[in-house]
Amino acid sequence: MTVSSDEELALAQWSRRLTQALQILDLEVDTQMILQLAEESRSVSPSAGPLSAFIVGFAAGQATNSGKKEVQSAVETAVQKARGLVSDGTQDGPDSKGWVDSAQ
């Protein structure tokens, strides 16, 4: 997803403001990666983008809190998993065969 330089600046400022307000001082937001995930997720549903971004953030937070990964690595891993699921859409959900073996 391509954003204008004005929008890129606004998103960078918003990200810094929000992370500071939430006291997440060590997070560098990869805006392009998150926007791309949100855009790709729209193939599932128009509202899947924000939901995907939230779940990726939650998963990354869990991974870093458990000491398994550094923040950026945890976000990248979660985004890659989400992107892999986007192509499946709503198929192969948690009730489908094989989900049990996904380390959930």
Short mmCIF file of N, CA and C in Angstrom, two decimals:
data_model
loop_
_atom_site.label_atom_id
_atom_site.label_comp_id
_atom_site.label_asym_id
_atom_site.label_seq_id
_atom_site.Cartn_x
_atom_site.Cartn_y
_atom_site.Cartn_z
N MET A 1 0.85 -1.17 0.00
CA MET A 1 0.00 0.00 0.00
C MET A 1 0.89 1.23 0.00
N THR A 2 0.62 2.13 -0.90
CA THR A 2 1.41 3.35 -1.01
C THR A 2 0.66 4.49 -0.33
N VAL A 3 1.41 5.23 0.49
CA VAL A 3 0.82 6.39 1.15
C VAL A 3 1.60 7.63 0.73
N SER A 4 0.93 8.76 0.74
CA SER A 4 1.60 10.01 0.39
C SER A 4 2.58 10.39 1.49
N SER A 5 3.50 11.27 1.17
CA SER A 5 4.48 11.69 2.17
C SER A 5 3.80 12.41 3.33
N ASP A 6 2.72 13.15 3.06
CA ASP A 6 1.98 13.82 4.13
C ASP A 6 1.34 12.79 5.06
N GLU A 7 0.75 11.76 4.45
CA GLU A 7 0.12 10.72 5.27
C GLU A 7 1.17 9.94 6.04
N GLU A 8 2.30 9.67 5.40
CA GLU A 8 3.38 8.95 6.06
C GLU A 8 3.86 9.72 7.29
N LEU A 9 4.02 11.02 7.15
CA LEU A 9 4.44 11.87 8.27
C LEU A 9 3.38 11.85 9.37
N ALA A 10 2.12 11.99 8.99
CA ALA A 10 1.03 11.98 9.97
C ALA A 10 0.98 10.64 10.71
N LEU A 11 1.17 9.54 10.00
CA LEU A 11 1.15 8.22 10.64
C LEU A 11 2.35 8.04 11.57
N ALA A 12 3.51 8.53 11.16
CA ALA A 12 4.70 8.44 12.01
C ALA A 12 4.50 9.24 13.30
N GLN A 13 3.96 10.44 13.17
CA GLN A 13 3.70 11.27 14.35
C GLN A 13 2.65 10.62 15.25
N TRP A 14 1.60 10.09 14.64
CA TRP A 14 0.55 9.42 15.41
C TRP A 14 1.11 8.20 16.14
N SER A 15 1.92 7.42 15.46
CA SER A 15 2.51 6.23 16.07
C SER A 15 3.36 6.60 17.28
N ARG A 16 4.20 7.63 17.12
CA ARG A 16 5.04 8.07 18.25
C ARG A 16 4.17 8.57 19.40
N ARG A 17 3.17 9.37 19.07
CA ARG A 17 2.29 9.92 20.11
C ARG A 17 1.57 8.81 20.87
N LEU A 18 1.03 7.84 20.11
CA LEU A 18 0.28 6.75 20.73
C LEU A 18 1.19 5.82 21.53
N THR A 19 2.35 5.47 21.00
CA THR A 19 3.25 4.59 21.76
C THR A 19 3.74 5.27 23.03
N GLN A 20 3.99 6.57 22.97
CA GLN A 20 4.40 7.29 24.17
C GLN A 20 3.27 7.35 25.19
N ALA A 21 2.06 7.62 24.73
CA ALA A 21 0.91 7.68 25.64
C ALA A 21 0.67 6.34 26.31
N LEU A 22 0.93 5.26 25.57
CA LEU A 22 0.73 3.91 26.13
C LEU A 22 1.99 3.38 26.81
N GLN A 23 3.02 4.23 26.90
CA GLN A 23 4.29 3.90 27.53
C GLN A 23 4.94 2.66 26.91
N ILE A 24 4.92 2.61 25.58
CA ILE A 24 5.61 1.57 24.83
C ILE A 24 6.78 2.27 24.16
N LEU A 25 7.78 2.58 24.93
CA LEU A 25 8.83 3.48 24.49
C LEU A 25 9.86 2.82 23.58
N ASP A 26 9.93 1.50 23.56
CA ASP A 26 10.95 0.83 22.76
C ASP A 26 10.43 0.30 21.42
N LEU A 27 9.25 0.72 21.01
CA LEU A 27 8.64 0.20 19.79
C LEU A 27 8.82 1.16 18.62
N GLU A 28 9.46 0.66 17.57
CA GLU A 28 9.53 1.38 16.30
C GLU A 28 8.49 0.75 15.40
N VAL A 29 7.47 1.48 15.04
CA VAL A 29 6.37 0.94 14.25
C VAL A 29 6.75 0.89 12.77
N ASP A 30 6.66 -0.29 12.18
CA ASP A 30 6.87 -0.45 10.74
C ASP A 30 5.52 -0.22 10.07
N THR A 31 5.22 1.03 9.83
CA THR A 31 3.91 1.43 9.32
C THR A 31 3.58 0.73 8.01
N GLN A 32 4.54 0.67 7.11
CA GLN A 32 4.28 0.04 5.81
C GLN A 32 3.90 -1.43 5.95
N MET A 33 4.56 -2.15 6.85
CA MET A 33 4.26 -3.56 7.05
C MET A 33 2.84 -3.74 7.59
N ILE A 34 2.46 -2.92 8.55
CA ILE A 34 1.12 -3.03 9.14
C ILE A 34 0.05 -2.61 8.13
N LEU A 35 0.30 -1.54 7.38
CA LEU A 35 -0.66 -1.11 6.37
C LEU A 35 -0.82 -2.17 5.28
N GLN A 36 0.28 -2.81 4.90
CA GLN A 36 0.21 -3.86 3.88
C GLN A 36 -0.62 -5.03 4.38
N LEU A 37 -0.40 -5.43 5.63
CA LEU A 37 -1.19 -6.52 6.22
C LEU A 37 -2.67 -6.14 6.23
N ALA A 38 -2.97 -4.93 6.65
CA ALA A 38 -4.37 -4.49 6.70
C ALA A 38 -5.00 -4.51 5.31
N GLU A 39 -4.25 -4.06 4.32
CA GLU A 39 -4.75 -4.05 2.94
C GLU A 39 -4.99 -5.48 2.44
N GLU A 40 -4.04 -6.37 2.68
CA GLU A 40 -4.18 -7.76 2.24
C GLU A 40 -5.35 -8.44 2.95
N SER A 41 -5.57 -8.09 4.20
CA SER A 41 -6.64 -8.71 4.99
C SER A 41 -8.02 -8.35 4.48
N ARG A 42 -8.12 -7.28 3.73
CA ARG A 42 -9.42 -6.87 3.18
C ARG A 42 -9.99 -7.93 2.24
N SER A 43 -9.14 -8.84 1.75
CA SER A 43 -9.65 -9.91 0.88
C SER A 43 -10.54 -10.87 1.66
N VAL A 44 -10.39 -10.90 2.97
CA VAL A 44 -11.24 -11.72 3.83
C VAL A 44 -12.56 -10.99 4.09
N SER A 45 -12.45 -9.71 4.45
CA SER A 45 -13.60 -8.87 4.76
C SER A 45 -13.11 -7.43 4.82
N PRO A 46 -13.95 -6.46 4.49
CA PRO A 46 -13.53 -5.06 4.57
C PRO A 46 -13.06 -4.66 5.98
N SER A 47 -13.56 -5.33 6.99
CA SER A 47 -13.19 -4.99 8.37
C SER A 47 -12.06 -5.83 8.92
N ALA A 48 -11.50 -6.73 8.13
CA ALA A 48 -10.47 -7.64 8.63
C ALA A 48 -9.13 -6.94 8.89
N GLY A 49 -8.88 -5.81 8.25
CA GLY A 49 -7.61 -5.11 8.42
C GLY A 49 -7.34 -4.67 9.86
N PRO A 50 -8.25 -3.90 10.45
CA PRO A 50 -8.03 -3.48 11.84
C PRO A 50 -7.97 -4.67 12.80
N LEU A 51 -8.81 -5.65 12.56
CA LEU A 51 -8.81 -6.84 13.42
C LEU A 51 -7.48 -7.58 13.31
N SER A 52 -6.97 -7.72 12.10
CA SER A 52 -5.68 -8.39 11.89
C SER A 52 -4.56 -7.63 12.60
N ALA A 53 -4.57 -6.31 12.48
CA ALA A 53 -3.53 -5.50 13.12
C ALA A 53 -3.58 -5.65 14.64
N PHE A 54 -4.78 -5.67 15.21
CA PHE A 54 -4.92 -5.85 16.65
C PHE A 54 -4.39 -7.21 17.09
N ILE A 55 -4.80 -8.26 16.39
CA ILE A 55 -4.41 -9.62 16.78
C ILE A 55 -2.90 -9.81 16.63
N VAL A 56 -2.32 -9.26 15.57
CA VAL A 56 -0.87 -9.33 15.38
C VAL A 56 -0.16 -8.64 16.55
N GLY A 57 -0.65 -7.48 16.94
CA GLY A 57 -0.04 -6.77 18.06
C GLY A 57 -0.17 -7.54 19.36
N PHE A 58 -1.31 -8.14 19.57
CA PHE A 58 -1.53 -8.94 20.78
C PHE A 58 -0.58 -10.13 20.80
N ALA A 59 -0.48 -10.83 19.67
CA ALA A 59 0.40 -12.00 19.59
C ALA A 59 1.86 -11.60 19.81
N ALA A 60 2.26 -10.49 19.22
CA ALA A 60 3.63 -10.02 19.40
C ALA A 60 3.88 -9.65 20.86
N GLY A 61 2.90 -9.03 21.49
CA GLY A 61 3.03 -8.69 22.91
C GLY A 61 3.19 -9.92 23.78
N GLN A 62 2.43 -10.96 23.49
CA GLN A 62 2.56 -12.20 24.25
C GLN A 62 3.93 -12.82 24.06
N ALA A 63 4.42 -12.82 22.83
CA ALA A 63 5.73 -13.41 22.55
C ALA A 63 6.85 -12.66 23.26
N THR A 64 6.75 -11.34 23.32
CA THR A 64 7.81 -10.58 23.98
C THR A 64 7.69 -10.67 25.50
N ASN A 65 6.47 -10.73 26.02
CA ASN A 65 6.30 -10.86 27.47
C ASN A 65 6.80 -12.20 27.99
N SER A 66 6.73 -13.22 27.16
CA SER A 66 7.19 -14.54 27.58
C SER A 66 8.71 -14.66 27.43
N GLY A 67 9.33 -13.63 26.88
CA GLY A 67 10.78 -13.65 26.70
C GLY A 67 11.23 -14.45 25.49
N LYS A 68 10.29 -14.88 24.66
CA LYS A 68 10.65 -15.70 23.50
C LYS A 68 11.31 -14.88 22.39
N LYS A 69 10.90 -13.64 22.22
CA LYS A 69 11.39 -12.86 21.08
C LYS A 69 11.53 -11.39 21.44
N GLU A 70 12.34 -10.70 20.63
CA GLU A 70 12.42 -9.25 20.71
C GLU A 70 11.18 -8.68 20.02
N VAL A 71 10.86 -7.45 20.30
CA VAL A 71 9.63 -6.83 19.80
C VAL A 71 9.52 -6.90 18.28
N GLN A 72 10.50 -6.39 17.56
CA GLN A 72 10.41 -6.34 16.10
C GLN A 72 10.29 -7.73 15.50
N SER A 73 11.05 -8.66 16.03
CA SER A 73 10.99 -10.04 15.54
C SER A 73 9.62 -10.65 15.78
N ALA A 74 9.05 -10.38 16.94
CA ALA A 74 7.72 -10.91 17.27
C ALA A 74 6.65 -10.34 16.34
N VAL A 75 6.74 -9.05 16.05
CA VAL A 75 5.78 -8.43 15.14
C VAL A 75 5.92 -9.03 13.74
N GLU A 76 7.16 -9.16 13.26
CA GLU A 76 7.38 -9.71 11.92
C GLU A 76 6.86 -11.14 11.82
N THR A 77 7.10 -11.95 12.84
CA THR A 77 6.61 -13.33 12.83
C THR A 77 5.09 -13.37 12.79
N ALA A 78 4.45 -12.54 13.61
CA ALA A 78 2.99 -12.51 13.65
C ALA A 78 2.41 -12.03 12.32
N VAL A 79 3.03 -11.03 11.72
CA VAL A 79 2.56 -10.52 10.42
C VAL A 79 2.69 -11.61 9.36
N GLN A 80 3.80 -12.33 9.36
CA GLN A 80 3.99 -13.39 8.36
C GLN A 80 2.93 -14.48 8.51
N LYS A 81 2.61 -14.86 9.75
CA LYS A 81 1.56 -15.86 9.96
C LYS A 81 0.22 -15.34 9.46
N ALA A 82 -0.08 -14.07 9.76
CA ALA A 82 -1.35 -13.48 9.32
C ALA A 82 -1.42 -13.44 7.80
N ARG A 83 -0.33 -13.05 7.16
CA ARG A 83 -0.31 -13.00 5.69
C ARG A 83 -0.55 -14.39 5.10
N GLY A 84 0.00 -15.40 5.74
CA GLY A 84 -0.22 -16.77 5.27
C GLY A 84 -1.68 -17.17 5.33
N LEU A 85 -2.37 -16.68 6.34
CA LEU A 85 -3.79 -17.00 6.49
C LEU A 85 -4.69 -16.20 5.56
N VAL A 86 -4.25 -15.01 5.19
CA VAL A 86 -5.07 -14.14 4.34
C VAL A 86 -5.46 -14.84 3.05
N SER A 87 -4.54 -15.57 2.47
CA SER A 87 -4.85 -16.23 1.19
C SER A 87 -5.92 -17.30 1.35
N ASP A 88 -6.07 -17.83 2.56
CA ASP A 88 -7.10 -18.83 2.82
C ASP A 88 -8.46 -18.20 3.11
N GLY A 89 -8.48 -16.91 3.41
CA GLY A 89 -9.73 -16.23 3.76
C GLY A 89 -10.33 -16.84 5.01
N THR A 90 -11.59 -17.21 4.93
CA THR A 90 -12.26 -17.77 6.10
C THR A 90 -12.24 -19.29 6.09
N GLN A 91 -11.52 -19.87 5.14
CA GLN A 91 -11.39 -21.33 5.08
C GLN A 91 -10.39 -21.81 6.13
N ASP A 92 -10.46 -23.08 6.48
CA ASP A 92 -9.51 -23.71 7.39
C ASP A 92 -9.43 -22.99 8.73
N GLY A 93 -10.57 -22.72 9.33
CA GLY A 93 -10.62 -22.05 10.63
C GLY A 93 -10.22 -22.98 11.76
N PRO A 94 -10.40 -22.55 12.99
CA PRO A 94 -9.97 -23.33 14.14
C PRO A 94 -10.69 -24.66 14.28
N ASP A 95 -11.83 -24.81 13.61
CA ASP A 95 -12.54 -26.08 13.70
C ASP A 95 -12.15 -27.04 12.58
N SER A 96 -11.22 -26.62 11.72
CA SER A 96 -10.80 -27.46 10.60
C SER A 96 -9.71 -28.43 11.02
N LYS A 97 -9.64 -29.54 10.34
CA LYS A 97 -8.60 -30.54 10.60
C LYS A 97 -7.22 -29.90 10.41
N GLY A 98 -6.33 -30.19 11.31
CA GLY A 98 -4.98 -29.69 11.19
C GLY A 98 -4.68 -28.47 12.03
N TRP A 99 -5.68 -27.74 12.46
CA TRP A 99 -5.44 -26.53 13.25
C TRP A 99 -4.77 -26.86 14.58
N VAL A 100 -5.08 -28.02 15.11
CA VAL A 100 -4.52 -28.42 16.41
C VAL A 100 -3.00 -28.46 16.36
N ASP A 101 -2.44 -28.75 15.21
CA ASP A 101 -0.99 -28.87 15.08
C ASP A 101 -0.30 -27.54 14.77
N SER A 102 -0.99 -26.43 14.92
CA SER A 102 -0.40 -25.14 14.56
C SER A 102 0.27 -24.44 15.74
N ALA A 103 0.52 -25.17 16.82
CA ALA A 103 1.20 -24.65 18.01
C ALA A 103 0.38 -23.61 18.74
N GLN A 104 -0.92 -23.67 18.62
CA GLN A 104 -1.80 -22.75 19.33
C GLN A 104 -2.10 -23.29 20.71
#
